[in-house]
Tab-separated table of C-alpha atoms in Angstrom:
chain	number	residue	atom	x	y	z
E	1	MET	CA	175.950	10.999	123.146
E	2	LEU	CA	172.171	10.966	122.411
E	3	THR	CA	170.051	10.748	125.553
E	4	GLY	CA	166.968	8.494	125.499
E	5	ALA	CA	164.678	11.424	124.763
E	6	ASP	CA	166.817	12.845	122.211
E	7	ARG	CA	167.005	9.238	120.427
E	8	SER	CA	163.091	8.976	120.547
E	9	LYS	CA	162.844	12.520	119.067
E	10	THR	CA	165.242	11.457	116.263
E	11	GLU	CA	163.550	8.349	115.564
E	12	SER	CA	160.094	9.865	115.733
E	13	SER	CA	161.354	12.643	113.091
E	14	ALA	CA	162.886	9.996	110.615
E	15	THR	CA	159.376	7.896	110.681
E	16	ARG	CA	157.707	11.181	110.064
E	17	THR	CA	160.026	11.770	107.060
E	18	PHE	CA	159.799	8.249	105.602
E	19	LEU	CA	155.955	8.604	105.712
E	20	ALA	CA	155.822	11.805	104.018
E	21	PHE	CA	158.047	10.918	101.251
E	22	ILE	CA	156.258	7.374	100.815
E	23	GLY	CA	152.742	9.282	100.565
E	24	PHE	CA	154.371	11.724	98.181
E	25	GLU	CA	156.094	9.592	95.945
E	26	SER	CA	153.210	7.283	95.594
E	27	LEU	CA	150.786	10.060	94.532
E	28	TRP	CA	152.852	12.448	92.686
E	29	GLY	CA	154.596	9.726	90.921
E	30	THR	CA	151.477	8.184	89.644
E	31	GLY	CA	150.324	11.627	88.496
E	32	PHE	CA	153.619	12.751	86.936
E	33	SER	CA	154.076	9.273	85.108
E	34	LEU	CA	150.442	9.623	83.730
E	35	ALA	CA	150.780	13.152	82.541
E	36	PHE	CA	154.365	13.941	81.588
E	37	HIS	CA	155.319	10.571	80.183
E	38	GLY	CA	156.480	11.210	76.496
E	39	PRO	CA	154.029	8.770	74.719
E	40	ILE	CA	151.116	10.356	76.492
E	41	LEU	CA	151.819	14.052	75.515
E	42	THR	CA	152.795	13.116	71.966
E	43	GLY	CA	149.781	10.787	71.858
E	44	PHE	CA	147.575	13.659	72.544
E	45	VAL	CA	149.027	15.843	69.652
E	46	ILE	CA	148.661	12.774	67.250
E	47	ALA	CA	144.991	12.180	68.319
E	48	ALA	CA	144.303	15.988	67.765
E	49	GLY	CA	145.761	15.683	64.210
E	50	GLY	CA	148.704	18.146	64.909
E	51	SER	CA	152.340	17.924	64.065
E	52	ILE	CA	154.609	16.672	66.945
E	53	THR	CA	157.924	18.160	65.299
E	54	ALA	CA	157.814	21.339	67.282
E	55	VAL	CA	157.345	19.412	70.475
E	56	GLY	CA	160.897	17.933	70.360
E	57	GLY	CA	162.525	21.206	69.612
E	58	LEU	CA	160.478	23.164	72.440
E	59	ALA	CA	161.225	20.332	74.860
E	60	ALA	CA	164.965	20.885	74.125
E	61	VAL	CA	164.600	24.576	74.781
E	62	GLY	CA	162.862	23.705	78.026
E	63	SER	CA	165.907	21.489	78.824
E	64	ALA	CA	168.163	24.617	78.275
E	65	VAL	CA	165.937	26.908	80.345
E	66	SER	CA	166.059	24.522	83.126
E	67	ILE	CA	169.957	24.797	83.241
E	68	LEU	CA	169.701	28.379	83.763
E	69	LEU	CA	166.932	28.257	86.202
E	70	GLN	CA	169.188	26.275	88.680
E	71	PRO	CA	171.029	29.191	89.877
E	72	VAL	CA	167.745	31.334	90.179
E	73	SER	CA	166.403	28.673	92.504
E	74	ALA	CA	169.558	29.096	94.766
E	75	MET	CA	168.948	32.853	94.621
E	76	LEU	CA	165.566	33.001	95.357
E	77	PHE	CA	165.121	30.041	97.885
E	78	GLY	CA	168.633	29.221	99.351
E	79	ARG	CA	168.158	31.046	102.504
E	80	SER	CA	164.483	30.180	103.090
E	81	ARG	CA	163.394	28.526	106.144
E	82	HIS	CA	160.106	27.309	104.481
E	83	ARG	CA	161.351	25.036	101.898
E	84	ARG	CA	158.408	22.678	102.394
E	85	TYR	CA	155.935	25.455	101.544
E	86	ILE	CA	158.112	26.450	98.521
E	87	ALA	CA	158.302	22.876	97.237
E	88	VAL	CA	154.530	22.250	97.334
E	89	THR	CA	153.804	25.637	95.621
E	90	LEU	CA	156.083	24.857	92.833
E	91	GLN	CA	154.920	21.362	92.475
E	92	TRP	CA	151.204	22.642	92.301
E	93	SER	CA	152.892	24.999	89.469
E	94	VAL	CA	153.808	22.092	87.646
E	95	ALA	CA	150.398	20.419	87.941
E	96	ALA	CA	148.646	23.531	86.821
E	97	SER	CA	150.375	23.321	83.547
E	98	LEU	CA	148.220	20.348	82.766
E	99	LEU	CA	145.386	22.909	82.572
E	100	VAL	CA	146.703	24.152	79.335
E	101	PRO	CA	145.712	21.346	77.015
E	102	VAL	CA	142.548	20.806	78.933
E	103	ALA	CA	141.599	24.484	78.391
E	104	VAL	CA	142.512	24.166	74.695
E	105	TYR	CA	140.465	21.029	74.164
E	106	TYR	CA	137.309	22.672	75.884
E	107	GLY	CA	137.889	26.196	74.745
E	108	LEU	CA	138.491	25.820	71.003
E	109	SER	CA	136.309	24.538	68.239
E	110	ALA	CA	137.464	21.505	66.296
E	111	ASP	CA	138.742	23.562	63.569
E	112	TYR	CA	141.309	25.181	65.642
E	113	PHE	CA	142.037	22.659	68.071
E	114	ALA	CA	144.420	20.487	65.986
E	115	THR	CA	146.407	23.600	64.988
E	116	TRP	CA	146.674	24.681	68.775
E	117	ALA	CA	147.241	21.273	70.318
E	118	VAL	CA	150.895	21.140	69.570
E	119	TYR	CA	151.254	24.537	71.069
E	120	ALA	CA	149.478	23.428	74.202
E	121	VAL	CA	151.697	20.479	74.773
E	122	ALA	CA	154.769	22.618	74.261
E	123	ALA	CA	153.482	25.150	76.722
E	124	THR	CA	152.816	22.172	79.200
E	125	VAL	CA	156.218	20.922	78.651
E	126	THR	CA	158.014	24.177	78.983
E	127	LEU	CA	156.007	25.285	82.029
E	128	GLN	CA	156.867	21.923	83.734
E	129	SER	CA	160.715	22.309	83.008
E	130	ILE	CA	160.402	25.849	84.504
E	131	PHE	CA	158.662	25.221	87.640
E	132	GLY	CA	160.396	21.787	88.063
E	133	SER	CA	163.747	23.370	87.623
E	134	LEU	CA	163.133	25.911	90.324
E	135	ASN	CA	161.960	23.156	92.562
E	136	SER	CA	164.570	20.707	92.043
E	137	PRO	CA	167.388	22.002	94.304
E	138	VAL	CA	164.616	22.787	96.990
E	139	PHE	CA	162.899	19.460	96.817
E	140	TYR	CA	166.237	17.385	96.902
E	141	SER	CA	167.703	19.522	99.751
E	142	LEU	CA	164.652	18.347	101.715
E	143	THR	CA	165.374	14.704	101.065
E	144	ILE	CA	168.941	15.296	102.364
E	145	ASP	CA	168.249	17.627	105.272
E	146	THR	CA	165.099	15.892	106.806
E	147	ALA	CA	166.797	12.351	107.118
E	148	PRO	CA	169.510	11.407	109.535
E	149	VAL	CA	172.825	10.843	107.596
E	150	SER	CA	172.923	7.193	108.362
E	151	GLN	CA	169.323	6.621	106.894
E	152	ARG	CA	169.393	8.829	103.569
E	153	GLY	CA	170.383	5.946	101.510
E	154	LEU	CA	167.370	3.784	102.979
E	155	LEU	CA	165.215	6.742	102.305
E	156	GLN	CA	166.240	7.169	98.683
E	157	GLY	CA	165.813	3.168	98.233
E	158	VAL	CA	162.373	3.397	99.736
E	159	ARG	CA	161.612	6.305	97.387
E	160	GLN	CA	162.659	4.038	94.315
E	161	VAL	CA	160.156	1.386	95.547
E	162	CYS	CA	157.365	3.954	95.682
E	163	LEU	CA	158.238	5.289	92.346
E	164	ALA	CA	158.405	1.914	90.810
E	165	PHE	CA	154.958	0.876	91.866
E	166	SER	CA	153.424	4.168	91.062
E	167	GLY	CA	155.007	3.910	87.600
E	168	VAL	CA	153.366	0.533	86.898
E	169	PHE	CA	150.036	1.725	88.364
E	170	ALA	CA	150.115	4.856	86.123
E	171	ALA	CA	150.823	2.599	83.086
E	172	VAL	CA	147.933	0.404	83.778
E	173	LEU	CA	145.604	3.372	84.574
E	174	ALA	CA	146.645	5.084	81.334
E	175	ARG	CA	145.804	1.914	79.390
E	176	ASP	CA	142.399	1.671	80.925
E	177	LEU	CA	141.563	5.298	80.208
E	178	LEU	CA	142.921	5.198	76.676
E	179	ILE	CA	141.407	1.740	75.643
E	180	GLY	CA	138.763	1.702	72.977
E	181	SER	CA	139.247	5.199	71.770
E	182	THR	CA	142.072	7.087	69.878
E	183	GLY	CA	140.393	10.596	70.265
E	184	PRO	CA	141.974	13.594	72.279
E	185	ASP	CA	138.930	13.339	74.681
E	186	ARG	CA	140.441	10.334	76.302
E	187	TYR	CA	143.803	12.072	76.681
E	188	VAL	CA	142.029	14.856	78.285
E	189	ASP	CA	140.739	12.341	80.754
E	190	VAL	CA	144.318	11.354	81.478
E	191	PHE	CA	145.402	14.731	82.152
E	192	VAL	CA	142.511	15.472	84.623
E	193	VAL	CA	143.114	12.411	86.578
E	194	ALA	CA	146.748	13.126	86.693
E	195	LEU	CA	146.192	16.660	87.794
E	196	GLY	CA	144.136	15.255	91.068
E	197	PHE	CA	147.258	12.923	92.028
E	198	CYS	CA	149.780	15.926	91.546
E	199	LEU	CA	147.676	18.289	93.541
E	200	VAL	CA	147.025	15.801	96.653
E	201	GLY	CA	150.630	14.172	96.410
E	202	PRO	CA	152.809	17.311	97.562
E	203	LEU	CA	150.479	17.749	100.658
E	204	PHE	CA	152.511	14.998	102.242
E	205	ILE	CA	155.488	17.174	101.969
E	206	LEU	CA	154.179	19.522	104.690
E	207	MET	CA	154.590	16.677	107.093
E	208	LEU	CA	158.424	17.220	107.057
E	209	ARG	CA	160.089	18.805	109.748
E	210	GLU	CA	162.959	21.304	108.522
E	211	PRO	CA	166.067	21.338	110.612
E	212	GLU	CA	167.085	24.894	111.914
E	213	ILE	CA	170.329	25.733	109.949
E	214	ALA	CA	172.463	28.665	111.145
E	215	SER	CA	173.688	29.416	107.593
E	216	GLN	CA	170.045	30.329	106.488
E	217	THR	CA	170.254	33.666	107.826
E	218	GLY	CA	172.292	36.621	106.490
E	219	VAL	CA	172.874	37.854	103.011
E	220	ARG	CA	170.232	36.754	100.567
E	221	GLY	CA	169.427	37.208	96.431
E	222	TRP	CA	172.187	37.733	94.084
E	223	PRO	CA	174.906	38.395	96.894
E	224	PHE	CA	174.165	35.054	98.403
E	225	LEU	CA	174.288	33.158	94.901
E	226	ARG	CA	177.554	34.904	93.972
E	227	ARG	CA	179.165	34.250	97.386
E	228	SER	CA	178.017	30.560	97.469
E	229	PHE	CA	178.898	29.889	93.788
E	230	THR	CA	182.382	31.625	93.965
E	231	ARG	CA	183.157	29.705	97.048
E	232	LEU	CA	182.323	26.331	95.567
E	233	ALA	CA	184.205	27.180	92.245
E	234	GLY	CA	187.353	27.999	94.282
E	235	GLN	CA	187.465	24.437	95.804
E	236	SER	CA	189.457	21.930	93.733
E	237	GLY	CA	187.393	19.080	95.227
E	238	PHE	CA	184.156	20.648	93.792
E	239	TRP	CA	185.502	20.467	90.191
E	240	ARG	CA	186.909	16.985	90.758
E	241	LEU	CA	183.595	15.713	91.775
E	242	MET	CA	181.728	17.638	88.877
E	243	ILE	CA	184.006	15.953	86.435
E	244	GLY	CA	183.386	12.549	87.918
E	245	LEU	CA	179.633	13.146	87.953
E	246	ALA	CA	179.824	14.307	84.225
E	247	LEU	CA	181.747	11.284	83.254
E	248	ILE	CA	179.177	9.036	84.742
E	249	HIS	CA	176.241	10.817	83.321
E	250	ALA	CA	177.749	10.976	80.062
E	251	THR	CA	178.449	7.277	79.885
E	252	LEU	CA	175.193	6.096	81.281
E	253	ALA	CA	173.249	8.051	78.749
E	254	VAL	CA	173.909	5.485	76.111
E	255	GLY	CA	171.328	3.292	77.872
E	256	ASN	CA	168.398	5.471	76.403
E	257	LEU	CA	169.562	4.047	72.906
E	258	ILE	CA	169.617	0.536	73.732
E	259	PRO	CA	166.103	-0.430	72.514
E	260	ALA	CA	166.901	1.308	69.278
E	261	LEU	CA	170.308	-0.441	69.025
E	262	LEU	CA	168.566	-3.837	69.367
E	263	ARG	CA	165.993	-3.136	66.905
E	264	GLN	CA	168.718	-2.059	64.377
E	265	ASP	CA	170.558	-5.340	65.015
E	266	SER	CA	167.780	-7.688	65.338
E	267	GLY	CA	164.860	-6.021	63.557
E	268	VAL	CA	162.780	-6.816	66.562
E	269	ASP	CA	161.015	-4.191	68.829
E	270	ILE	CA	161.690	-4.304	72.453
E	271	THR	CA	158.410	-2.902	73.928
E	272	VAL	CA	158.305	-0.436	76.785
E	273	ALA	CA	156.338	-2.914	78.868
E	274	ASP	CA	158.989	-5.512	78.756
E	275	ILE	CA	161.736	-3.048	80.017
E	276	LEU	CA	159.445	-1.613	82.574
E	277	LEU	CA	158.511	-5.016	83.978
E	278	PHE	CA	162.154	-5.941	84.578
E	279	THR	CA	163.465	-2.490	85.808
E	280	THR	CA	160.639	-2.374	88.143
E	281	VAL	CA	161.459	-5.921	89.826
E	282	ALA	CA	165.115	-4.661	90.269
E	283	ARG	CA	164.041	-1.292	91.695
E	284	VAL	CA	161.573	-3.013	94.120
E	285	ALA	CA	163.830	-5.977	95.153
E	286	ALA	CA	167.124	-3.700	95.314
E	287	GLY	CA	165.996	-0.406	96.471
E	288	PRO	CA	165.807	-0.591	100.292
E	289	LEU	CA	168.655	-3.019	100.323
E	290	VAL	CA	171.081	-1.080	98.386
E	291	GLY	CA	170.094	2.143	99.918
E	292	TYR	CA	170.562	1.041	103.458
E	293	TRP	CA	174.195	-0.420	102.402
E	294	VAL	CA	175.155	2.622	100.392
E	295	GLY	CA	174.004	4.993	103.141
E	296	ARG	CA	176.349	3.011	105.596
E	297	HIS	CA	179.319	2.742	103.407
E	298	GLY	CA	179.449	5.974	101.366
E	299	TYR	CA	177.661	7.156	98.297
E	300	ARG	CA	180.850	6.751	95.993
E	301	PHE	CA	180.153	3.050	96.280
E	302	GLY	CA	176.676	3.657	94.760
E	303	ALA	CA	178.071	5.140	91.937
E	304	GLU	CA	180.672	2.409	91.430
E	305	VAL	CA	177.667	-0.122	91.681
E	306	ALA	CA	175.688	1.959	88.983
E	307	ILE	CA	178.638	1.684	86.579
E	308	ALA	CA	179.042	-2.005	87.128
E	309	ALA	CA	175.444	-2.786	86.877
E	310	SER	CA	175.275	-0.691	83.570
E	311	VAL	CA	178.396	-2.468	82.086
E	312	ALA	CA	176.976	-5.886	83.015
E	313	GLY	CA	173.733	-5.049	81.187
E	314	TRP	CA	175.589	-3.753	77.936
E	315	LEU	CA	177.708	-7.162	78.008
E	316	ALA	CA	174.422	-9.062	78.040
E	317	VAL	CA	173.179	-7.075	75.190
E	318	ILE	CA	176.330	-8.018	73.390
E	319	LEU	CA	176.766	-11.790	74.436
E	320	LEU	CA	173.239	-13.155	74.950
E	321	PRO	CA	170.234	-14.112	72.723
E	322	LEU	CA	167.703	-11.222	72.339
E	323	GLY	CA	165.143	-12.585	74.835
E	324	TRP	CA	167.798	-13.182	77.856
E	325	ALA	CA	169.442	-9.781	76.909
E	326	THR	CA	166.313	-7.915	77.463
E	327	ILE	CA	165.709	-9.697	80.762
E	328	PHE	CA	169.256	-9.071	82.051
E	329	TRP	CA	169.591	-5.552	80.680
E	330	GLY	CA	166.269	-4.605	82.231
E	331	LEU	CA	167.156	-6.038	85.653
E	332	MET	CA	170.659	-4.318	85.400
E	333	SER	CA	169.171	-0.992	84.347
E	334	GLY	CA	166.842	-0.875	87.135
E	335	LEU	CA	169.759	-1.591	89.728
E	336	ALA	CA	171.763	1.283	87.937
E	337	LEU	CA	168.718	3.503	88.171
E	338	VAL	CA	168.253	2.906	91.901
E	339	THR	CA	171.841	3.457	92.589
E	340	THR	CA	172.073	6.524	90.280
E	341	ASP	CA	169.330	8.175	92.196
E	342	LEU	CA	170.952	7.059	95.623
E	343	TRP	CA	174.389	8.682	94.901
E	344	ASN	CA	173.381	11.605	92.556
E	345	THR	CA	172.473	14.139	95.237
E	346	ASN	CA	173.689	12.432	98.311
E	347	LEU	CA	177.389	12.139	97.167
E	348	ILE	CA	177.410	15.781	96.623
E	349	ALA	CA	175.982	16.544	100.157
E	350	GLN	CA	178.312	14.151	101.702
E	351	VAL	CA	181.570	15.587	100.207
E	352	PHE	CA	180.457	19.205	101.160
E	353	PRO	CA	178.515	18.587	104.250
E	354	THR	CA	178.656	22.181	105.496
E	355	GLU	CA	177.626	23.986	102.415
E	356	ASN	CA	174.025	25.368	101.782
E	357	ARG	CA	172.153	22.544	100.351
E	358	VAL	CA	170.068	24.534	97.891
E	359	SER	CA	172.977	26.511	96.434
E	360	LEU	CA	175.131	23.293	96.250
E	361	LEU	CA	172.611	21.429	94.319
E	362	ALA	CA	171.845	24.357	92.299
E	363	ALA	CA	175.514	24.777	91.346
E	364	ALA	CA	175.794	21.043	90.454
E	365	GLY	CA	172.791	21.232	88.361
E	366	PHE	CA	174.010	24.139	86.322
E	367	VAL	CA	177.372	22.639	85.594
E	368	MET	CA	175.886	19.079	84.860
E	369	GLY	CA	172.851	20.407	82.804
E	370	PRO	CA	174.810	20.622	79.470
E	371	VAL	CA	176.096	17.224	79.841
E	372	GLY	CA	172.431	15.890	80.000
E	373	VAL	CA	171.564	17.856	76.771
E	374	VAL	CA	174.936	17.185	74.626
E	375	ALA	CA	175.673	13.333	75.834
E	376	PRO	CA	172.582	11.796	74.246
E	377	LEU	CA	173.135	13.845	71.036
E	378	ILE	CA	176.872	12.542	71.030
E	379	TRP	CA	175.638	8.884	71.287
E	380	ALA	CA	172.966	9.285	68.653
E	381	ILE	CA	175.728	10.634	66.298
E	382	LEU	CA	178.061	7.882	67.133
E	383	MET	CA	175.193	5.252	66.509
E	384	ASP	CA	174.179	6.735	63.135
E	385	GLY	CA	177.737	6.630	62.218
E	386	ALA	CA	178.077	2.836	63.255
E	387	ILE	CA	174.946	2.108	61.314
E	388	GLU	CA	176.313	3.643	57.989
E	389	PHE	CA	179.798	2.075	58.634
E	390	HIS	CA	177.891	-1.528	58.588
E	391	HIS	CA	180.629	-3.016	60.830
E	392	PRO	CA	180.341	-6.964	61.004
E	393	LEU	CA	180.043	-6.805	64.856
E	394	GLY	CA	176.956	-4.969	64.542
E	395	THR	CA	175.703	-1.598	65.640
E	396	ALA	CA	174.940	-2.459	69.196
E	397	ARG	CA	178.166	-4.068	69.909
E	398	ILE	CA	180.245	-1.356	68.627
E	399	ILE	CA	178.588	1.387	70.531
E	400	LEU	CA	178.314	-0.677	73.836
E	401	ILE	CA	182.148	-1.590	73.559
E	402	ILE	CA	182.681	2.276	73.277
E	403	ALA	CA	180.621	2.638	76.234
E	404	ALA	CA	182.108	-0.083	78.264
E	405	ALA	CA	185.681	1.415	77.612
E	406	MET	CA	184.455	4.869	78.821
E	407	ALA	CA	182.947	3.283	81.974
E	408	GLY	CA	186.184	1.597	82.864
E	409	VAL	CA	188.049	4.996	82.498
E	410	THR	CA	185.118	6.698	84.549
E	411	TRP	CA	185.517	4.041	87.306
E	412	LEU	CA	189.215	4.621	87.569
E	413	TYR	CA	188.535	8.392	87.998
E	414	ILE	CA	186.159	8.086	90.542
E	415	ARG	CA	188.221	5.772	92.474
E	416	ARG	CA	191.150	7.963	92.343
E	417	PHE	CA	189.935	11.652	92.507
E	418	VAL	CA	186.262	11.499	94.390
E	419	PRO	CA	186.406	11.134	98.061
E	420	ASN	CA	183.860	8.626	99.960
E	421	PRO	CA	183.405	9.938	103.429
E	422	LYS	CA	181.342	7.694	105.723
E	423	PRO	CA	178.224	9.015	107.625
E	424	ALA	CA	180.198	8.558	110.818
E	425	GLU	CA	182.796	11.001	109.482
E	426	ILE	CA	180.107	13.687	109.036
E	427	GLN	CA	178.897	15.888	111.915
């Protein structure tokens, strides 16, 4: 039982953790949304007169590289006692990648600039993928280890609110910076402003207090990676959990195609601004509440909510007029996004509470990475097939009925095979 002094120390540490992540997500979220949002990067290339074909291909290569780098992160940093400093260094490395298009703009003449603009963006995307992938297990292990078990869900909910507001602020700021000009110089201004946010934001991570973990001592490097992954691979519970996560991610990936599906059936473009408005409302309203509830009742419940909210949004797209469908789908997408971020890392940590965090998250990222690459491609192929088939129900209805059926199978699987330990059961 905690004494008064221990309880006061725990509460002080939790407050420090919340303030650190609020500061980080507000500033880093603004900078990252400004600089690495797809339309900004591709808009820069178009403004420069270059081709954007190569950017998509190299971005896919970057995704593949990120899968391979998850185990490298565990090998290099899994035993570190200084994850805060590693996370800050890697986040600054991500930010530094923005210097590539800035240097190309100022360092080359106009004759060469258009040719090299696409390579500059490709290099930025690739460097961001490399350093971001190395950082991912380290950073998310900090979101788990620096918060009390019972408050991890609330922390993730608060992070969602900060990310939602920073995303809106970034969109407004980008519009103001780009208004009145389509030249590449205005995009360079965006990159410079984003660089400032991305350099200051990570400093808040230094506020965190890393817990002393006995398992951080001992073997390091490749032997540590081999031992950690072998131990995880030998547990049937790990593979049952990975299958459940793969099913969820593969099912929810159809959400990225919904604007295209609606456009195909109605001929009306659903703007990013419309979707952002309603998803932001849902994230702000539901983030802390759902985070607190899920943190108390187990993170599998968060996965179930994400599936239910997604299916509800899909049914709205199938059954409601376009305007109402956009509103309801946007709200449900926001709720699904909140709960997905809640359970994605915390459920893994809660099912395997004694495993090294960095190696556990790296192993999960390595296994799940191919799903993130392949699933959207499969849904896109199905969408093209539905368009060619000209079914009277419409493309969106056919695809979303298939997705809803897959969601039902996924929900039954996780209810049957994925455990849901409560915070009180975890020491």
